[in-house]
XYZ file of C-alpha atoms in Angstrom:
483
model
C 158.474 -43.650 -49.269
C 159.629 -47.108 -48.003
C 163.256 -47.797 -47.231
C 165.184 -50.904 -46.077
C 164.942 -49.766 -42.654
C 161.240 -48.906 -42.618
C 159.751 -51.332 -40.317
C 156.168 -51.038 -39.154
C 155.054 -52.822 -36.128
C 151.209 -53.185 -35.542
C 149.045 -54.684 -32.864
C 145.653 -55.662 -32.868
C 143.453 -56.152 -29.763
C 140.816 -58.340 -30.569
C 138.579 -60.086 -28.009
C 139.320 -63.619 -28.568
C 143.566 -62.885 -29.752
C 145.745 -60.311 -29.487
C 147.227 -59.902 -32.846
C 150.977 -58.584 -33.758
C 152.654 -58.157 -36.575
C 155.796 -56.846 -37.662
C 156.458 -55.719 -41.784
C 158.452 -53.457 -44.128
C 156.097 -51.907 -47.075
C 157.520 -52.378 -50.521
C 157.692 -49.717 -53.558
C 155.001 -51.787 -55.612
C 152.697 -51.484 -52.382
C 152.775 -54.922 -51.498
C 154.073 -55.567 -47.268
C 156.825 -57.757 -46.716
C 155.513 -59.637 -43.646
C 158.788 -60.013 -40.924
C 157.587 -61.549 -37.370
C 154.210 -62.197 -36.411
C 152.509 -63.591 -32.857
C 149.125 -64.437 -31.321
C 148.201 -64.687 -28.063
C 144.366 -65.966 -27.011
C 142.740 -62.580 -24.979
C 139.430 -63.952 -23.819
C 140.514 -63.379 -19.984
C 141.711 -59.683 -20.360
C 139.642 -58.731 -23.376
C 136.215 -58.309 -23.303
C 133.793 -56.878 -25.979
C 137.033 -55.396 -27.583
C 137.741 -53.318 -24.021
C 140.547 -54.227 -21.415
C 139.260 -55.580 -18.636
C 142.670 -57.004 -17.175
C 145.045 -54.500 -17.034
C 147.597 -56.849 -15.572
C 147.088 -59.606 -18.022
C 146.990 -57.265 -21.013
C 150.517 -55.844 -19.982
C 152.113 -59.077 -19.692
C 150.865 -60.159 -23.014
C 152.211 -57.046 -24.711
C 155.619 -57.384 -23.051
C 155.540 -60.994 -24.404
C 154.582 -59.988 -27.855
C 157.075 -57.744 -27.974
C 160.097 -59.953 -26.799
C 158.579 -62.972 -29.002
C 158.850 -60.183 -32.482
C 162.005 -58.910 -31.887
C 163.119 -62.218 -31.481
C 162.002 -63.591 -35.015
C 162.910 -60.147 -36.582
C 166.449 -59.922 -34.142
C 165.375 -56.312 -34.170
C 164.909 -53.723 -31.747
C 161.133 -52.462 -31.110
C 161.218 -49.072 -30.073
C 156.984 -48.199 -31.088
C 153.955 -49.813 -32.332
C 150.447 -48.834 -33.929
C 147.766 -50.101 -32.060
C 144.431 -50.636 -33.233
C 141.519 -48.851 -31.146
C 137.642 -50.274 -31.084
C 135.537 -51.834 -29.278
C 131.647 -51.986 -27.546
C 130.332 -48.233 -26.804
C 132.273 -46.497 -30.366
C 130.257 -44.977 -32.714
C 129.233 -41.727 -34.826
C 127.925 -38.597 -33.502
C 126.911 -35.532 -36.385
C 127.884 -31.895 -34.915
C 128.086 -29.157 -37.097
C 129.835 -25.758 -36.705
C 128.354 -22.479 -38.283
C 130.071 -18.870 -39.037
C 128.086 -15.732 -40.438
C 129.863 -13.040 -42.038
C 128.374 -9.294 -42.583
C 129.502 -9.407 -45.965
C 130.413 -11.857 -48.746
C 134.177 -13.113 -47.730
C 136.699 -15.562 -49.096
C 137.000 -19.110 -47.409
C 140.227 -19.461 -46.062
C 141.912 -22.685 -44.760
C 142.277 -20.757 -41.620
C 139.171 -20.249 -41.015
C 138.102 -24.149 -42.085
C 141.015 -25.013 -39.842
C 138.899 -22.812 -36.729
C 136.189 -24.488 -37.345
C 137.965 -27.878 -37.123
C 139.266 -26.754 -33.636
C 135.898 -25.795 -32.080
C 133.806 -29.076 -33.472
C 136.721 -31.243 -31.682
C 136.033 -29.189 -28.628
C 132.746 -30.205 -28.773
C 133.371 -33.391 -27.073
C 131.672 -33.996 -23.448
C 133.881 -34.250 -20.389
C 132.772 -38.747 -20.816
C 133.833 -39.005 -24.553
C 136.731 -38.312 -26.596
C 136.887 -37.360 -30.092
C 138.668 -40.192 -31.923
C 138.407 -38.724 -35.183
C 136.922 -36.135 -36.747
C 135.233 -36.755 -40.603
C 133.871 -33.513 -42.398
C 131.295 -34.052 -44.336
C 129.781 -31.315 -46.707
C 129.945 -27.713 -46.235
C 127.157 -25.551 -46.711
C 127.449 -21.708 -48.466
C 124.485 -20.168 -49.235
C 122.933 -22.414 -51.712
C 125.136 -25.030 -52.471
C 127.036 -27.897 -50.532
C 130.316 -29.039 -51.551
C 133.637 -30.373 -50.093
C 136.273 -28.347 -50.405
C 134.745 -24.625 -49.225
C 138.761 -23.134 -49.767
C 138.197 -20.090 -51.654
C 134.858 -19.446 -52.092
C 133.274 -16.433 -51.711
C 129.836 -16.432 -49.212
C 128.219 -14.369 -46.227
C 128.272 -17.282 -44.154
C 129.344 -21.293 -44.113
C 127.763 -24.579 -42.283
C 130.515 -27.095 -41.004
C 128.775 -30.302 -41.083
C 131.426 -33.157 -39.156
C 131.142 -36.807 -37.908
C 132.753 -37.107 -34.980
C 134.125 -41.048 -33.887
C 133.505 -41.397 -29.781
C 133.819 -43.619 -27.068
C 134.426 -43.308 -23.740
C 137.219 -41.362 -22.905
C 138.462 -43.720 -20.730
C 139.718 -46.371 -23.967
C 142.545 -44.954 -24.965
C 143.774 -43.830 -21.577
C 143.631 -47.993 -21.039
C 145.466 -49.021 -23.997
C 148.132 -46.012 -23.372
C 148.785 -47.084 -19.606
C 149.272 -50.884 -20.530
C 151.837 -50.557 -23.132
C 152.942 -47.628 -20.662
C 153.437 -49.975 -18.142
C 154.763 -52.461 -21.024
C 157.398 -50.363 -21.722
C 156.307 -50.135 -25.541
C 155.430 -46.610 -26.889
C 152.529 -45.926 -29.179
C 153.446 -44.263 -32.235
C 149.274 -44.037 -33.099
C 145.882 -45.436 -32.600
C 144.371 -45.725 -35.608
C 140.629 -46.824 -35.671
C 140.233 -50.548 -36.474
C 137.394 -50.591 -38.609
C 138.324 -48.068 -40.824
C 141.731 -49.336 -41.363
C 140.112 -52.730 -42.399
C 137.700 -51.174 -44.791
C 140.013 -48.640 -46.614
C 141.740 -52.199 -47.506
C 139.081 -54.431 -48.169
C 136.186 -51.793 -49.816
C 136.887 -50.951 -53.614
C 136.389 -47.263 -54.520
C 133.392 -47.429 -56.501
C 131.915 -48.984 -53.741
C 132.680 -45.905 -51.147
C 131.408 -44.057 -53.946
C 128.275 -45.196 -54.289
C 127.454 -46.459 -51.085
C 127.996 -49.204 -49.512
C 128.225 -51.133 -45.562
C 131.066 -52.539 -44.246
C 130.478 -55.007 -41.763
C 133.076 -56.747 -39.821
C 131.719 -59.762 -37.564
C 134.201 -60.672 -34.746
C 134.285 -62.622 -31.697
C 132.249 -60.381 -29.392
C 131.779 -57.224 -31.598
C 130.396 -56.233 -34.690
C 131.588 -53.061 -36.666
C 129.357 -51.366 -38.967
C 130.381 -48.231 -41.172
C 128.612 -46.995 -43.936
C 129.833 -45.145 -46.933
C 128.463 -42.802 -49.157
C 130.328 -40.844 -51.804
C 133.878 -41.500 -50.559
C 132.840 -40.338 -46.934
C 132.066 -42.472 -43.811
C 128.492 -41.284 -42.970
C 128.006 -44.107 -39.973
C 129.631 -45.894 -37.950
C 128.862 -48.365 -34.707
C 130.110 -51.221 -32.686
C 127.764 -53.587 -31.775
C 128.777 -55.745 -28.561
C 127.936 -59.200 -30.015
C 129.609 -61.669 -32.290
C 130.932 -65.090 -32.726
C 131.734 -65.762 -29.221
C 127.721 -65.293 -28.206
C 126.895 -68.462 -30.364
C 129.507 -70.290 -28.449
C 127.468 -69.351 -25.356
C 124.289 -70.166 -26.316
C 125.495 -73.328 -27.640
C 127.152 -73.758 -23.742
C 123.889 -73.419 -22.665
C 122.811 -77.400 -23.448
C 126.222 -78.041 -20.822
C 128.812 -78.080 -23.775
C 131.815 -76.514 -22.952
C 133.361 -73.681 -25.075
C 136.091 -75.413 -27.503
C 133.694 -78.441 -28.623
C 130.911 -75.725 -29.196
C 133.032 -73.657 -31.452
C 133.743 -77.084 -33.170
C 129.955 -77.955 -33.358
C 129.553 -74.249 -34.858
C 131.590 -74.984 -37.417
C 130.224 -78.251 -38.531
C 126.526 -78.420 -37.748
C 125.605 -74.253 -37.078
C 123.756 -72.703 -40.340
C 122.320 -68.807 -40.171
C 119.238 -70.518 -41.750
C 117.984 -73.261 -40.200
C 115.551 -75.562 -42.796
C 112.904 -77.805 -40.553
C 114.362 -81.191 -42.182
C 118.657 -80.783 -42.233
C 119.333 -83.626 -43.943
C 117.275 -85.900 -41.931
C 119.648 -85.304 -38.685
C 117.589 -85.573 -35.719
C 120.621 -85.460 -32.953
C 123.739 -84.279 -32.572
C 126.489 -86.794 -30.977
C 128.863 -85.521 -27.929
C 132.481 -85.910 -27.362
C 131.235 -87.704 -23.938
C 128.808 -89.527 -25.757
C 125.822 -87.268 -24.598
C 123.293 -86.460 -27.908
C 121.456 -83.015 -28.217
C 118.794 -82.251 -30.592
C 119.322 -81.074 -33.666
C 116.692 -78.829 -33.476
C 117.046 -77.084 -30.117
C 120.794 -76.636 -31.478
C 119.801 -74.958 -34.915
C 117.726 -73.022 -33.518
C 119.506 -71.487 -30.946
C 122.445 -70.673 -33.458
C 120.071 -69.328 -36.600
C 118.110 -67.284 -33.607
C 121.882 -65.226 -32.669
C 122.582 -64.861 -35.721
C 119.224 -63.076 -36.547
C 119.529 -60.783 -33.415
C 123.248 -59.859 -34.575
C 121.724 -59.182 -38.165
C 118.591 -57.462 -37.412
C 121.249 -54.854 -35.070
C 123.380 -54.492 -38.232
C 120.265 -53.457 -40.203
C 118.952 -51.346 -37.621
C 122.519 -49.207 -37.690
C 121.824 -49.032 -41.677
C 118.744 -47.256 -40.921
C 119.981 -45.306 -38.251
C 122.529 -44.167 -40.815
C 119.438 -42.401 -42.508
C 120.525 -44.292 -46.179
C 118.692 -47.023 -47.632
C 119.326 -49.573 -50.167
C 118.312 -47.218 -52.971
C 121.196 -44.942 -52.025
C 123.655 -47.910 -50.826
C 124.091 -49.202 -54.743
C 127.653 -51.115 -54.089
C 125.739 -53.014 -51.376
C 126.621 -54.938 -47.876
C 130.569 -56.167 -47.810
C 130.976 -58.872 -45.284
C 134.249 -59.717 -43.597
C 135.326 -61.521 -40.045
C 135.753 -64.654 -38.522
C 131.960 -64.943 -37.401
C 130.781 -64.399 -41.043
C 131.815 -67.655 -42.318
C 129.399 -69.702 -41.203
C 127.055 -71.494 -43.621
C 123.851 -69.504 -45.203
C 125.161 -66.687 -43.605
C 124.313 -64.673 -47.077
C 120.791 -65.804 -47.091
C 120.282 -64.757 -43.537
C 121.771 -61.189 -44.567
C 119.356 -61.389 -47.591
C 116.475 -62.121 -45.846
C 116.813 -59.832 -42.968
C 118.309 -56.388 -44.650
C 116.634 -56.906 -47.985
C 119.943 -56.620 -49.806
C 120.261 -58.030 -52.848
C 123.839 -57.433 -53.398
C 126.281 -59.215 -50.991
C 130.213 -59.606 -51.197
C 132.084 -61.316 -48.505
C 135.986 -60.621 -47.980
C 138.314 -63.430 -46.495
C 141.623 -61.446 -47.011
C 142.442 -57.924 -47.498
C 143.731 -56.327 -51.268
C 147.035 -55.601 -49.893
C 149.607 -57.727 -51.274
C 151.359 -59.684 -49.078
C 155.148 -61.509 -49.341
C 155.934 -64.335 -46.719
C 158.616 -66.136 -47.709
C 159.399 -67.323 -44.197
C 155.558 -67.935 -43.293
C 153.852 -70.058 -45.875
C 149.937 -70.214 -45.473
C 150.384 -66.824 -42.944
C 146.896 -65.178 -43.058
C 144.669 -67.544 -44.984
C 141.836 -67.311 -42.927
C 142.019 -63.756 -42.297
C 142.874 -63.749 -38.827
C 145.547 -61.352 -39.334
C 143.556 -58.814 -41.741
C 143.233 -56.124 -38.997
C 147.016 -55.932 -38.183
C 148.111 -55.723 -41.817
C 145.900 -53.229 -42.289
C 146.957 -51.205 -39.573
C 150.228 -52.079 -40.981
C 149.535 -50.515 -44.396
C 148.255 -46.890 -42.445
C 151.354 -46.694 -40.895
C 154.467 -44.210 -41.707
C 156.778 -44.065 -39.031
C 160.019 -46.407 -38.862
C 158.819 -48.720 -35.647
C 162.422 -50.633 -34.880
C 166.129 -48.730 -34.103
C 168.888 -51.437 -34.737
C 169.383 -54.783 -34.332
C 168.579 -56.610 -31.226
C 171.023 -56.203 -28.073
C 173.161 -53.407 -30.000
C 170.972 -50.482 -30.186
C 167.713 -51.265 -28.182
C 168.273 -47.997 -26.217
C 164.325 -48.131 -25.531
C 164.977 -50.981 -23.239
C 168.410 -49.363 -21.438
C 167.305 -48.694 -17.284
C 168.965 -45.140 -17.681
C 165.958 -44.229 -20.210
C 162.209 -43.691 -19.514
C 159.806 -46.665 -20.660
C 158.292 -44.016 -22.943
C 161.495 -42.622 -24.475
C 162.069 -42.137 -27.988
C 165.133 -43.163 -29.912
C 168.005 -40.169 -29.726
C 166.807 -38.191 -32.761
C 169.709 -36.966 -35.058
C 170.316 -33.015 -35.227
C 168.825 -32.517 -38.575
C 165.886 -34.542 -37.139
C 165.799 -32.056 -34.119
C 165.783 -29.158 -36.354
C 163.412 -30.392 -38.476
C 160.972 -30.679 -35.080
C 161.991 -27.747 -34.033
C 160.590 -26.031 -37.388
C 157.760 -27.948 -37.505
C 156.950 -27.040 -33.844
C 157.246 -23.428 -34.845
C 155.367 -23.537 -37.997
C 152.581 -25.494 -35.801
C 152.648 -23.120 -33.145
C 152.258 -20.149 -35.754
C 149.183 -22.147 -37.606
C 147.882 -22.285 -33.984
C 148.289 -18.567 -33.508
C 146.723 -17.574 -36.695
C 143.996 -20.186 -36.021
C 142.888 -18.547 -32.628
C 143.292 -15.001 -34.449
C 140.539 -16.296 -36.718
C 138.514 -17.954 -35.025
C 138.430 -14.764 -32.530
C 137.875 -12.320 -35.306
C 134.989 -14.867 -36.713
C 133.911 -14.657 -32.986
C 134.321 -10.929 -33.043
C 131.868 -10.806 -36.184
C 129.493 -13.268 -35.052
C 128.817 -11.328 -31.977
C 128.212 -8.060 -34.182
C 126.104 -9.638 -36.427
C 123.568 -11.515 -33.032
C 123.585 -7.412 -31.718
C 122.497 -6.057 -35.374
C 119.981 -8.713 -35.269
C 119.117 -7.922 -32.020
C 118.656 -4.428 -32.979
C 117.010 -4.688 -35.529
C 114.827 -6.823 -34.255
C 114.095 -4.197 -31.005
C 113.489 -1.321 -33.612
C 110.706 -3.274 -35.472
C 108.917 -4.585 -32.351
C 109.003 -0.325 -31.435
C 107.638 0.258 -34.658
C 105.009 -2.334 -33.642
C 104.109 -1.245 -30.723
C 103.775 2.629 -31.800
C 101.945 1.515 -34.563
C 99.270 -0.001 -32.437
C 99.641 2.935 -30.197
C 98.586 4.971 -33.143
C 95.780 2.149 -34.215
C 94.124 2.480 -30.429
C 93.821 6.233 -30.691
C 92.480 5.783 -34.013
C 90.263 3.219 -32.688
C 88.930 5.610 -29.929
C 88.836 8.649 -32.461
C 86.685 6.999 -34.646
C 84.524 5.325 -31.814
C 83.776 8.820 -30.740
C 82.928 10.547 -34.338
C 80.549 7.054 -34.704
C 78.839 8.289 -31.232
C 78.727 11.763 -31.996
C 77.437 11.009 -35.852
C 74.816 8.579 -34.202
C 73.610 11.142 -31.473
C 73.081 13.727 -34.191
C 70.925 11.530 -36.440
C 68.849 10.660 -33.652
């Protein structure tokens, strides 16, 4: 429930800024927007991945000071946003056979959590773990808790990326002095705030078009099915653009004004395009190098559509477009023509409410969408006290990662929780043991069984061959006395 002293602190690392924002959620669901900062990230941010760990710890520290400042409270944690070039969806499934018809337990769905998360190869890490359906026998359903079957089909999709990402962000704020309370995953954030439920429900792809990155996620009956991070975006225009010697801020200004997705042979007539220096490029070699990114970044969208095995019959709530690269002119018709979808929707701003009294105009071109929405997934109380009287996260005599001085009821209440963990553990590995236990009886009845009917075989043809000579002889002996 939100309280007065709820305050949720939320940073987003995006490749061109790094995003923070600081807010307290309100009973009617709306966020009550505190402190924000920017800070530009192109030279220790690249394709959504650190690159500068130097650089990236300076700017947190700086965020950090320039928030409490405008909120004259006390930081103590902060979400952070994870994503980035190389994340995407892998399918694993999990599989238990029983020698008789048994109840599903929660335990043993719980075991079978455990061992697709240690799944994960010694270069990726599990982000986060979606199940999908489970199979019993015959039928496929959601929720497998108490059922009765002989055996049941775990079917997850796991989030990776290289296990090195998070260690990254955790040793910059680390070395910030800023602890993380949780890394929730970007992209899904953004789209369980922007994405209506009847369009998770029948199907739909969310695509968010940044600077250097492009998120896809498809959903299908309330359930990510696919996701992927494709490393290009907005910024790649820019380049291409560079490429006729135009340097970066009056390309992304030339972008804006001239760049179209589709390019028609006869734009208005133009025939050049005049320079800040006075220098004139064609209009045509411009176009076309802008409508010819744009294409590659679409046709890689579509291609993640179809990797996600569901087409446009089954994606009924259609393609949902959001990002600062999306806005660019006849960017619809370029989706259109190059995914076939009919059905487009593009998002500027999130569905969560938002109160700014102090910060009019804050977010209206979106460019804070990702850290509200982290924002909205958050739960834990981010700030202890008001500036200079209780920032004990900042006191020398404490570790940089050192939580607040919990209260005692607080430290029983972990204490209980720890236990009752620890006990879930322990009844976990009992089951998934005993499941292990009955697995391996069931591969040696199998393997049994299948010994005693390739005897049977071979005894069989045993008795076949002396048949076979028996009757060879009789035919001899019959054919002897005839003649």
């Amino acid at each position: 429930m939100p309280t007065e002293d709820n305050l949720i602190v939320a940073i987003e690392l995006g490749s061109s800024k790094v995003t923070g924002v600081a807010g307290r959620k309100q009973p009617d669901g709306a966020i009550q927007v505190l402190a924000f900062a920017q800070e530009p990230s192109t030279t220790f941010i690249r394709k959504g991945r650190i690159n500068n760990v130097n650089k990236m710890t300076q700017c947190i520290v700086s965020m950090k000071s320039n928030l409490e400042q405008k909120m004259q409270k006390s930081i103590s944690r902060v979400y952070v946003g994870i994503g980035g070039m190389g994340m995407h969806t892998v399918a694993n499934s999990v599989v238990r056979h029983f020698d008789s018809k048994m109840e599903i337990t929660q335990e043993m769905i719980d075991a079978m959590s455990d061992e697709n998360r240690s799944s994960a190869s010694p270069d990726r890490d599990i982000l986060e773990s979606v199940p999908q359906e489970y199979h019993l026998g015959t039928q496929y359903t959601i929720d497998p808790v108490g059922i009765l079957s002989d055996g049941i089909e775990g079917h997850y999709l796991n989030i990776v990326a290289n296990s090195s990402v998070r260690e990254e962000i955790r040793n910059c704020f680390r070395s910030a002095g800023v602890s993380i309370a949780d890394l929730p995953i970007t992209v899904q954030a953004l789209a369980d705030t922007m994405l209506t439920e009847p369009e998770k429900r029948s199907g739909c792809v969310f695509v968010d078009m940044g600077a250097e990155t492009t998120s896809v996620a498809v959903y299908k009956n309330n359930l990510l099915r696919h996701l992927a991070v494709i490393p290009l975006g907005g910024a790649n225009i820019n380049r291409d653009i560079m490429s006729l010697q135009i340097e970066d801020e009056e390309a992304e200004d030339l972008k804006l004004k001239y760049g179209s997705a589709v390019h028609a042979s006869e734009e208005d007539g133009q025939k050049t395009i005049k320079l800040r220096d006075g220098r004139t490029v064609s209009y045509e070699e411009f176009a076309g190098l802008v409508e010819a990114r744009v294409e590659e970044i679409i046709l890689n969208v579509n291609n993640q559509i179809t990797l996600s095995k569901y087409d446009r019959s089954q994606l009924i709530g259609g393609l949902i477009i959001t990002g600062g690269a999306s806005h660019m002119k006849d960017i619809d018709k370029a989706f259109m023509r190059d995914t076939k979808f009919e059905k487009i929707r593009f998002v500027r701003n999130i569905r969560v409410p938002l109160r700014t009294p102090d910060y009019p105009g804050f977010n209206s071109d979106g460019d804070c969408n990702a850290a509200i929405a982290l924002i909205d997934k958050g739960e834990m109380n981010c700030c202890n006290g008001e500036l200079g009287k209780a920032d004990l996260f900042n006191d020398d005599e404490h570790n940089a990662d050192q939580e607040p001085q919990p209260t005692p009821e607080e430290i029983a209440a972990a204490e209980a929780a720890k236990k009752a963990e620890e006990e879930a553990a322990k009844r976990r590995e009992e089951e998934r043991l005993r499941l292990e236990r009955e697995a391996e009886e069931e591969r040696k009845r199998i393997e049994e069984a299948k010994r005693r009917k390739q005897q049977r075989w071979k005894n069989f043809k045993k008795k076949m061959s002396r048949f076979g000579d028996w009757f060879g002889k009789m035919v001899d002996e019959n054919d002897g006395n005839n003649a």
